[in-house]
Structures are given as C-alpha cells and as structure tokens.
Amino acid sequence: MKKLLFCLCFLIYGCSYGHYDYFRDHSKSAINKNGYTIEIDDNITNYTLYVNNKSKNDIEIDWNRTSFIRNGQTDGGFMFEGIKYIDRNNPKNPTIIMSGTSREMNIYPNNLAYFQHNQYGGWKNSNIPDGENGVYLVFKQGSKEFREKLLITRTTKYVTDN
C-alpha cells in the first residue's frame, strides 16, 4: 500500500514539472555595414555585444549616451565588467575597439539591477522582460558619429515536461 501511495504521489508531482523556454526573433539584432558589424545576443539577464571594426579608424563606444531599449522606449544605460553595481549610473569611460579588431562584451541594463536582502544577498539582475528590447548604441568611428538600434523580440513560455 505504501509503495502504491508513493508511486501515485511521484506520478502526480512528477508530471507537473516543467521549465521555461525563451523564443527569440533575431531579425533586427545585427547590422553589417562597410566599416563595422555589430550584433547582440540575448542571455536572459544581459546582452552579449559583438563589435567588429572593419575600418581604418578606431570605434569609440559612448556608454553615457548608449541606452537599453524596453518596448520602444529608452530605459537607462548599461553596466559591464569593471563597473560596480553601486556606480552603474555614474559616467563611464568609452570603450575603444581599434582598427581591424573585434570585441565581445556582456552588458547589463542598469534599471534591471536590484539588491537582494537575504543570506545570498548582493546585487542581482532581473531578467530582460518579454517583448521587443535591445540596445541603442552610440559610437564614433573616425570623425563620424553613428547611432544603431539592435533589437531582439523575446517570448517566454512555460513548457511542461512529460
């Protein structure tokens, strides 16, 4: 009888488990021009930014004017390696990508950061919300300024494991 009850409980609880799947539309997430290629990838709490400088001039990313895009509206800037959470809204030095080189970096939306008050406390990042979100990237290449919008549309669905 105990074995039957155990099996019944396992069957009921075992069948109710599931997980979240993230479905992404990357059709607006990359730009390929003569002097550069820029792309973003969505990593649930952050983006990976890829920049390939194909020109003879350096690229200088202006982080103070680059913004997170949340459903068509700018929503704060980004932080990345070397930036403390507490300093995330302070002015940042530009990132330089020298002529003929590439750079890959993880960037986190400032306005999705929060402080968790528990035994595992510290600064954390919320998930990037569903919808059309991305990066409004402002940079100089030589004497020209560029502004590029890179977007990914994400939908999160709960999928049951059967």
PDB file of C-alpha atoms in Angstrom:
ATOM      1  CA  MET A   1       0.000   0.000   0.000  1.00  0.00           C
ATOM      2  CA  LYS A   2       2.829   2.407   0.871  1.00  0.00           C
ATOM      3  CA  LYS A   3       4.527   1.632  -2.455  1.00  0.00           C
ATOM      4  CA  LEU A   4       1.301   2.357  -4.339  1.00  0.00           C
ATOM      5  CA  LEU A   5       0.838   5.645  -2.478  1.00  0.00           C
ATOM      6  CA  PHE A   6       4.495   6.603  -3.152  1.00  0.00           C
ATOM      7  CA  CYS A   7       4.118   5.785  -6.869  1.00  0.00           C
ATOM      8  CA  LEU A   8       0.873   7.755  -7.077  1.00  0.00           C
ATOM      9  CA  CYS A   9       2.464  10.801  -5.413  1.00  0.00           C
ATOM     10  CA  PHE A  10       5.530  10.543  -7.646  1.00  0.00           C
ATOM     11  CA  LEU A  11       3.303  10.325 -10.726  1.00  0.00           C
ATOM     12  CA  ILE A  12       1.204  13.339  -9.720  1.00  0.00           C
ATOM     13  CA  TYR A  13       4.137  15.578  -8.765  1.00  0.00           C
ATOM     14  CA  GLY A  14       6.498  14.195 -11.373  1.00  0.00           C
ATOM     15  CA  CYS A  15       4.189  15.054 -14.250  1.00  0.00           C
ATOM     16  CA  SER A  16       3.592  18.607 -13.089  1.00  0.00           C
ATOM     17  CA  TYR A  17       7.204  19.775 -13.516  1.00  0.00           C
ATOM     18  CA  GLY A  18       8.176  21.982 -16.374  1.00  0.00           C
ATOM     19  CA  HIS A  19      10.581  24.676 -17.433  1.00  0.00           C
ATOM     20  CA  TYR A  20      10.656  27.992 -19.221  1.00  0.00           C
ATOM     21  CA  ASP A  21      11.702  28.223 -22.854  1.00  0.00           C
ATOM     22  CA  TYR A  22      12.748  31.505 -24.422  1.00  0.00           C
ATOM     23  CA  PHE A  23      11.744  32.083 -28.031  1.00  0.00           C
ATOM     24  CA  ARG A  24      13.660  34.861 -29.793  1.00  0.00           C
ATOM     25  CA  ASP A  25      13.328  36.787 -33.029  1.00  0.00           C
ATOM     26  CA  HIS A  26      16.839  37.940 -34.016  1.00  0.00           C
ATOM     27  CA  SER A  27      15.823  39.592 -37.299  1.00  0.00           C
ATOM     28  CA  LYS A  28      16.773  43.094 -36.003  1.00  0.00           C
ATOM     29  CA  SER A  29      19.740  42.108 -33.821  1.00  0.00           C
ATOM     30  CA  ALA A  30      22.616  42.593 -36.292  1.00  0.00           C
ATOM     31  CA  ILE A  31      23.930  45.369 -38.524  1.00  0.00           C
ATOM     32  CA  ASN A  32      26.553  44.805 -41.191  1.00  0.00           C
ATOM     33  CA  LYS A  33      27.993  47.907 -42.864  1.00  0.00           C
ATOM     34  CA  ASN A  34      31.216  48.650 -44.748  1.00  0.00           C
ATOM     35  CA  GLY A  35      33.085  49.907 -41.672  1.00  0.00           C
ATOM     36  CA  TYR A  36      31.640  47.652 -38.954  1.00  0.00           C
ATOM     37  CA  THR A  37      29.499  44.720 -37.967  1.00  0.00           C
ATOM     38  CA  ILE A  38      27.528  44.923 -34.711  1.00  0.00           C
ATOM     39  CA  GLU A  39      25.338  42.245 -33.170  1.00  0.00           C
ATOM     40  CA  ILE A  40      23.643  41.459 -29.862  1.00  0.00           C
ATOM     41  CA  ASP A  41      22.641  38.164 -28.337  1.00  0.00           C
ATOM     42  CA  ASP A  42      20.071  37.804 -25.539  1.00  0.00           C
ATOM     43  CA  ASN A  43      21.272  35.916 -22.430  1.00  0.00           C
ATOM     44  CA  ILE A  44      18.163  36.212 -20.191  1.00  0.00           C
ATOM     45  CA  THR A  45      19.612  38.872 -17.791  1.00  0.00           C
ATOM     46  CA  ASN A  46      22.012  40.608 -20.194  1.00  0.00           C
ATOM     47  CA  TYR A  47      23.159  41.010 -23.772  1.00  0.00           C
ATOM     48  CA  THR A  48      26.394  39.973 -25.373  1.00  0.00           C
ATOM     49  CA  LEU A  49      27.531  42.781 -27.660  1.00  0.00           C
ATOM     50  CA  TYR A  50      29.770  41.850 -30.601  1.00  0.00           C
ATOM     51  CA  VAL A  51      31.580  44.628 -32.491  1.00  0.00           C
ATOM     52  CA  ASN A  52      33.843  44.007 -35.470  1.00  0.00           C
ATOM     53  CA  ASN A  53      35.715  47.122 -36.629  1.00  0.00           C
ATOM     54  CA  LYS A  54      36.388  46.687 -40.359  1.00  0.00           C
ATOM     55  CA  SER A  55      37.627  50.239 -40.938  1.00  0.00           C
ATOM     56  CA  LYS A  56      40.946  52.055 -40.659  1.00  0.00           C
ATOM     57  CA  ASN A  57      39.575  54.171 -37.775  1.00  0.00           C
ATOM     58  CA  ASP A  58      39.007  53.206 -34.147  1.00  0.00           C
ATOM     59  CA  ILE A  59      35.453  52.784 -32.837  1.00  0.00           C
ATOM     60  CA  GLU A  60      34.704  54.642 -29.592  1.00  0.00           C
ATOM     61  CA  ILE A  61      31.512  53.480 -27.838  1.00  0.00           C
ATOM     62  CA  ASP A  62      29.871  56.281 -25.832  1.00  0.00           C
ATOM     63  CA  TRP A  63      28.347  54.446 -22.853  1.00  0.00           C
ATOM     64  CA  ASN A  64      26.939  57.688 -21.460  1.00  0.00           C
ATOM     65  CA  ARG A  65      24.629  58.001 -24.477  1.00  0.00           C
ATOM     66  CA  THR A  66      24.029  54.291 -25.174  1.00  0.00           C
ATOM     67  CA  SER A  67      20.678  53.069 -23.821  1.00  0.00           C
ATOM     68  CA  PHE A  68      18.675  49.960 -23.028  1.00  0.00           C
ATOM     69  CA  ILE A  69      15.529  49.818 -25.172  1.00  0.00           C
ATOM     70  CA  ARG A  70      12.454  48.369 -23.470  1.00  0.00           C
ATOM     71  CA  ASN A  71       9.430  48.002 -25.744  1.00  0.00           C
ATOM     72  CA  GLY A  72      10.307  51.000 -27.921  1.00  0.00           C
ATOM     73  CA  GLN A  73      11.440  53.366 -25.131  1.00  0.00           C
ATOM     74  CA  THR A  74      14.916  54.061 -23.770  1.00  0.00           C
ATOM     75  CA  ASP A  75      15.229  52.852 -20.177  1.00  0.00           C
ATOM     76  CA  GLY A  76      18.609  53.730 -18.677  1.00  0.00           C
ATOM     77  CA  GLY A  77      22.097  52.713 -19.653  1.00  0.00           C
ATOM     78  CA  PHE A  78      24.297  49.656 -19.260  1.00  0.00           C
ATOM     79  CA  MET A  79      26.944  48.324 -16.948  1.00  0.00           C
ATOM     80  CA  PHE A  80      29.633  45.795 -17.784  1.00  0.00           C
ATOM     81  CA  GLU A  81      32.810  44.199 -16.444  1.00  0.00           C
ATOM     82  CA  GLY A  82      34.791  46.667 -14.350  1.00  0.00           C
ATOM     83  CA  ILE A  83      31.718  48.705 -13.344  1.00  0.00           C
ATOM     84  CA  LYS A  84      30.473  48.245  -9.765  1.00  0.00           C
ATOM     85  CA  TYR A  85      26.715  47.963  -9.341  1.00  0.00           C
ATOM     86  CA  ILE A  86      26.764  50.921  -6.974  1.00  0.00           C
ATOM     87  CA  ASP A  87      28.425  53.026  -9.724  1.00  0.00           C
ATOM     88  CA  ARG A  88      26.238  51.785 -12.587  1.00  0.00           C
ATOM     89  CA  ASN A  89      24.569  55.176 -13.171  1.00  0.00           C
ATOM     90  CA  ASN A  90      27.793  57.200 -12.954  1.00  0.00           C
ATOM     91  CA  PRO A  91      29.526  58.470 -16.128  1.00  0.00           C
ATOM     92  CA  LYS A  92      31.601  55.796 -17.863  1.00  0.00           C
ATOM     93  CA  ASN A  93      34.737  55.929 -19.962  1.00  0.00           C
ATOM     94  CA  PRO A  94      34.308  54.961 -23.615  1.00  0.00           C
ATOM     95  CA  THR A  95      35.282  51.544 -24.915  1.00  0.00           C
ATOM     96  CA  ILE A  96      37.765  51.667 -27.801  1.00  0.00           C
ATOM     97  CA  ILE A  97      37.778  48.991 -30.497  1.00  0.00           C
ATOM     98  CA  MET A  98      40.899  49.532 -32.531  1.00  0.00           C
ATOM     99  CA  SER A  99      41.030  49.373 -36.306  1.00  0.00           C
ATOM    100  CA  GLY A 100      40.773  45.854 -37.692  1.00  0.00           C
ATOM    101  CA  THR A 101      39.870  44.248 -34.338  1.00  0.00           C
ATOM    102  CA  SER A 102      36.783  42.750 -32.727  1.00  0.00           C
ATOM    103  CA  ARG A 103      35.371  42.950 -29.217  1.00  0.00           C
ATOM    104  CA  GLU A 104      32.799  40.886 -27.343  1.00  0.00           C
ATOM    105  CA  MET A 105      31.358  42.059 -24.031  1.00  0.00           C
ATOM    106  CA  ASN A 106      28.458  41.270 -21.715  1.00  0.00           C
ATOM    107  CA  ILE A 107      26.330  44.320 -20.938  1.00  0.00           C
ATOM    108  CA  TYR A 108      23.599  44.529 -18.273  1.00  0.00           C
ATOM    109  CA  PRO A 109      20.709  47.033 -18.222  1.00  0.00           C
ATOM    110  CA  ASN A 110      21.199  49.374 -15.244  1.00  0.00           C
ATOM    111  CA  ASN A 111      17.492  49.625 -14.471  1.00  0.00           C
ATOM    112  CA  LEU A 112      17.130  45.855 -14.066  1.00  0.00           C
ATOM    113  CA  ALA A 113      19.665  45.704 -11.207  1.00  0.00           C
ATOM    114  CA  TYR A 114      18.422  45.270  -7.637  1.00  0.00           C
ATOM    115  CA  PHE A 115      19.806  44.460  -4.196  1.00  0.00           C
ATOM    116  CA  GLN A 116      18.764  41.098  -2.760  1.00  0.00           C
ATOM    117  CA  HIS A 117      18.359  41.099   1.049  1.00  0.00           C
ATOM    118  CA  ASN A 118      18.920  37.503   2.183  1.00  0.00           C
ATOM    119  CA  GLN A 119      21.743  35.093   3.018  1.00  0.00           C
ATOM    120  CA  TYR A 120      22.842  35.154  -0.640  1.00  0.00           C
ATOM    121  CA  GLY A 121      22.456  38.927  -0.750  1.00  0.00           C
ATOM    122  CA  GLY A 122      24.111  41.279  -3.097  1.00  0.00           C
ATOM    123  CA  TRP A 123      23.363  42.993  -6.338  1.00  0.00           C
ATOM    124  CA  LYS A 124      21.479  40.911  -8.914  1.00  0.00           C
ATOM    125  CA  ASN A 125      19.986  41.486 -12.349  1.00  0.00           C
ATOM    126  CA  SER A 126      16.358  40.815 -13.212  1.00  0.00           C
ATOM    127  CA  ASN A 127      15.528  39.022 -16.432  1.00  0.00           C
ATOM    128  CA  ILE A 128      15.158  41.160 -19.511  1.00  0.00           C
ATOM    129  CA  PRO A 129      11.369  41.314 -19.985  1.00  0.00           C
ATOM    130  CA  ASP A 130       9.487  39.751 -22.853  1.00  0.00           C
ATOM    131  CA  GLY A 131       8.808  41.963 -25.850  1.00  0.00           C
ATOM    132  CA  GLU A 132      10.974  43.889 -28.292  1.00  0.00           C
ATOM    133  CA  ASN A 133      14.024  45.048 -26.322  1.00  0.00           C
ATOM    134  CA  GLY A 134      17.632  45.797 -27.092  1.00  0.00           C
ATOM    135  CA  VAL A 135      20.433  48.315 -27.366  1.00  0.00           C
ATOM    136  CA  TYR A 136      20.586  51.849 -28.752  1.00  0.00           C
ATOM    137  CA  LEU A 137      24.326  52.046 -29.402  1.00  0.00           C
ATOM    138  CA  VAL A 138      26.036  55.425 -29.858  1.00  0.00           C
ATOM    139  CA  PHE A 139      29.627  55.441 -31.103  1.00  0.00           C
ATOM    140  CA  LYS A 140      32.181  57.344 -33.147  1.00  0.00           C
ATOM    141  CA  GLN A 141      34.278  55.944 -35.933  1.00  0.00           C
ATOM    142  CA  GLY A 142      36.843  58.472 -37.037  1.00  0.00           C
ATOM    143  CA  SER A 143      35.082  61.850 -37.101  1.00  0.00           C
ATOM    144  CA  LYS A 144      31.583  60.405 -37.742  1.00  0.00           C
ATOM    145  CA  GLU A 145      29.030  59.587 -35.067  1.00  0.00           C
ATOM    146  CA  PHE A 146      26.729  56.588 -35.505  1.00  0.00           C
ATOM    147  CA  ARG A 147      23.554  55.528 -33.720  1.00  0.00           C
ATOM    148  CA  GLU A 148      22.375  51.984 -34.219  1.00  0.00           C
ATOM    149  CA  LYS A 149      19.314  50.228 -32.834  1.00  0.00           C
ATOM    150  CA  LEU A 150      19.697  46.478 -32.216  1.00  0.00           C
ATOM    151  CA  LEU A 151      16.554  44.622 -31.136  1.00  0.00           C
ATOM    152  CA  ILE A 152      15.526  41.127 -30.092  1.00  0.00           C
ATOM    153  CA  THR A 153      11.905  40.125 -29.537  1.00  0.00           C
ATOM    154  CA  ARG A 154      11.641  37.520 -26.805  1.00  0.00           C
ATOM    155  CA  THR A 155       8.676  35.452 -25.651  1.00  0.00           C
ATOM    156  CA  THR A 156       8.872  33.264 -22.556  1.00  0.00           C
ATOM    157  CA  LYS A 157       6.636  30.190 -22.376  1.00  0.00           C
ATOM    158  CA  TYR A 158       6.220  27.611 -19.647  1.00  0.00           C
ATOM    159  CA  VAL A 159       6.601  24.118 -21.077  1.00  0.00           C
ATOM    160  CA  THR A 160       5.561  21.050 -19.087  1.00  0.00           C
ATOM    161  CA  ASP A 161       7.937  18.113 -19.066  1.00  0.00           C
ATOM    162  CA  ASN A 162       6.047  14.955 -19.978  1.00  0.00           C
TER     163      ASN A 162
END
